[in-house]
Short mmCIF file of C-alpha atoms in Angstrom, two decimals:
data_model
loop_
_atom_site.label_atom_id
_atom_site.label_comp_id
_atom_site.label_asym_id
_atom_site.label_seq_id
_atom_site.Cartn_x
_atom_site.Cartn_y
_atom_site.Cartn_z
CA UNK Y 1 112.49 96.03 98.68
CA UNK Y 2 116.08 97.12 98.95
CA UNK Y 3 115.74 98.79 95.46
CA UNK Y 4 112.42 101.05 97.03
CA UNK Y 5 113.47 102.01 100.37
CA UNK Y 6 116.73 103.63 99.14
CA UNK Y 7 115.04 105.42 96.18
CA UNK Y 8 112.46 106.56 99.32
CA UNK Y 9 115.20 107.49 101.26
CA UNK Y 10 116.88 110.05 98.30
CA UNK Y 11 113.60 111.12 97.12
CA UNK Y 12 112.11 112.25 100.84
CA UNK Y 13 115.18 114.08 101.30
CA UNK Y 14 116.14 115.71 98.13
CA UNK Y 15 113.67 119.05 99.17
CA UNK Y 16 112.73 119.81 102.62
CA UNK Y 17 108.62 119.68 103.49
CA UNK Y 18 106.78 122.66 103.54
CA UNK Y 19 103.90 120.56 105.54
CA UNK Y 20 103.58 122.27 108.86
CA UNK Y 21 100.36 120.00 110.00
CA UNK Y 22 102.48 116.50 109.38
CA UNK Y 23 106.10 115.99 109.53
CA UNK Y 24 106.59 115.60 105.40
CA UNK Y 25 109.87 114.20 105.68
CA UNK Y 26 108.39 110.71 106.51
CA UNK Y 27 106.34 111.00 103.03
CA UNK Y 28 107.16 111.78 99.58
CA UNK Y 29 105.35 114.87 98.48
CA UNK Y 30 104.04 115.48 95.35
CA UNK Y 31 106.83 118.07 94.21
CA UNK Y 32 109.35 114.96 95.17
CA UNK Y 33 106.98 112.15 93.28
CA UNK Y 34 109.00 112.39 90.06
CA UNK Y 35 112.78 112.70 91.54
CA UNK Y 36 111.61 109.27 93.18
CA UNK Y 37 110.27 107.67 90.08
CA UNK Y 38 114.21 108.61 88.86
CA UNK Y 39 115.75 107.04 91.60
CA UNK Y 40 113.53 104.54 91.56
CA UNK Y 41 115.08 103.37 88.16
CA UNK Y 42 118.31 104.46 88.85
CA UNK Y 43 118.57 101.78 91.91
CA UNK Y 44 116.66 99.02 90.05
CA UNK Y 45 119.95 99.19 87.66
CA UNK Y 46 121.77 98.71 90.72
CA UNK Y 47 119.75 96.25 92.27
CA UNK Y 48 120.70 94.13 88.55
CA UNK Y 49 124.11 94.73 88.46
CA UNK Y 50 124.34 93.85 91.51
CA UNK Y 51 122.52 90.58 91.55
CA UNK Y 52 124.70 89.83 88.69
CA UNK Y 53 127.33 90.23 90.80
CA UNK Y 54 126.17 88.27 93.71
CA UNK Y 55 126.62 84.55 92.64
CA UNK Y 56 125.81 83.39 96.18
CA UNK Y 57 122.58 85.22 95.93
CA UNK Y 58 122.74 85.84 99.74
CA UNK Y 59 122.54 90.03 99.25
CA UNK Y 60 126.10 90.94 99.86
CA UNK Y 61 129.01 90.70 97.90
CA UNK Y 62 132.35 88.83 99.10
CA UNK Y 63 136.14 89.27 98.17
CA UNK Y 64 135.47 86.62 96.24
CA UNK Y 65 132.37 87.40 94.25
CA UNK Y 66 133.74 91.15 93.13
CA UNK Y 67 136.96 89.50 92.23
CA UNK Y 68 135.67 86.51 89.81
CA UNK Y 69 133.46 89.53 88.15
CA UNK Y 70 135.92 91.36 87.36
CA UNK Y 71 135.67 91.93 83.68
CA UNK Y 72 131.71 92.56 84.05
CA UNK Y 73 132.17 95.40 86.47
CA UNK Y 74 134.94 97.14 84.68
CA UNK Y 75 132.47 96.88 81.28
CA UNK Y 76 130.24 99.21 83.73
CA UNK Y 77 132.11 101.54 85.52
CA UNK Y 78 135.39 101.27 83.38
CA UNK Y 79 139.08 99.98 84.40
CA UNK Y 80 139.36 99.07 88.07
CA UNK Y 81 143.61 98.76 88.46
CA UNK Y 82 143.63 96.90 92.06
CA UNK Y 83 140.07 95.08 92.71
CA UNK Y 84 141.33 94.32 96.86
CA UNK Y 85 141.92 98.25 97.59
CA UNK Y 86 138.72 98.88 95.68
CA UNK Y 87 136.86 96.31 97.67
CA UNK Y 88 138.13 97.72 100.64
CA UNK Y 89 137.10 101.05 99.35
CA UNK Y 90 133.50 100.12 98.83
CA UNK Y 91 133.27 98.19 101.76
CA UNK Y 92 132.87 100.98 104.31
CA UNK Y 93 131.77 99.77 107.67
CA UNK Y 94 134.49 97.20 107.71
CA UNK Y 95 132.75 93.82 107.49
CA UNK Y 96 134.21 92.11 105.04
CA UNK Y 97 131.35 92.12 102.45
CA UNK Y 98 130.02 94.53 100.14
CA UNK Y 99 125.91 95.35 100.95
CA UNK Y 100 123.75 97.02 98.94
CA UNK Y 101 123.78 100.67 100.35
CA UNK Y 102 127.86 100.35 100.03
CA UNK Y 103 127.74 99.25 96.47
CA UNK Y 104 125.04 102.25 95.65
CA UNK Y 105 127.61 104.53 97.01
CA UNK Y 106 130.06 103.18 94.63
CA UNK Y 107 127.86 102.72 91.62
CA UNK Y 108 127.05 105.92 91.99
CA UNK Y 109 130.17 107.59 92.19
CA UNK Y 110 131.68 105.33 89.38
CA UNK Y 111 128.55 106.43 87.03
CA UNK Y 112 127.46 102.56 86.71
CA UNK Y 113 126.05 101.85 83.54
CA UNK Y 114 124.61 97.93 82.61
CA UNK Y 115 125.06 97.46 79.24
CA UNK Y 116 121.53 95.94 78.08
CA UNK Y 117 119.81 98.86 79.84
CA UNK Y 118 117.25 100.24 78.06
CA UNK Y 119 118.87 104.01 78.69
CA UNK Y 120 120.28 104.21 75.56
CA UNK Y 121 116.90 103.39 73.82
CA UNK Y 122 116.35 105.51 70.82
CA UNK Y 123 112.65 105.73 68.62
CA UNK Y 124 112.65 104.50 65.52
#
């Protein structure tokens, strides 16, 4: 569910409604179906990393999770130098864990790529 309502929440908001009879921004339109059905994927990779990440499998990630995964994150997003100040980084509203939303943010800006994706799939 995480993985939908964020791709809902880019896609309804990536063009502004032209509906004057509803208000559009509470839908996806038509013109916004495919940007969705990208984001949609997009945060599904997220969603796997991580769940990958989250060993506790409670939907946040602790000091202790990021840390022991270490090696696996920096195989996605490349060499991470201090993993506390990058914790702290990701963890925006302060609370000591890493949620979902904060860890899109990150992924995001870090260009997160899994490894075993099927992104780099070429025909044969």
């Amino acid at each position: 569910k995480p993985v939908i309502t964020r791709a809902f929440q880019v896609a309804k908001d990536c063009i502004k409604s032209s509906r004057w009879d509803i208000d559009g921004d509470n839908y996806i339109e038509l013109r916004e179906f495919r940007f969705f059905l990208l984001s949609l994927r997009q945060f599904f990779e997220y969603w796997e990393a991580f769940s990958r990440v989250d060993s506790s499998g409670d939907n946040r990630l602790s000091f202790d999770e990021f840390k022991k995964s270490r090696k696996k994150m920096e195989e996605w997003v490349g060499p991470i130098e201090d993993m506390e100040k990058e914790f702290m980084a990701i963890d925006t509203d302060g609370g000591g864990m890493i949620l979902f939303e904060e860890f899109c943010s990150w992924a995001i800006k870090k260009n997160l790529d899994l490894e075993d994706d099927d992104d780099d799939y070429e025909d044969e």
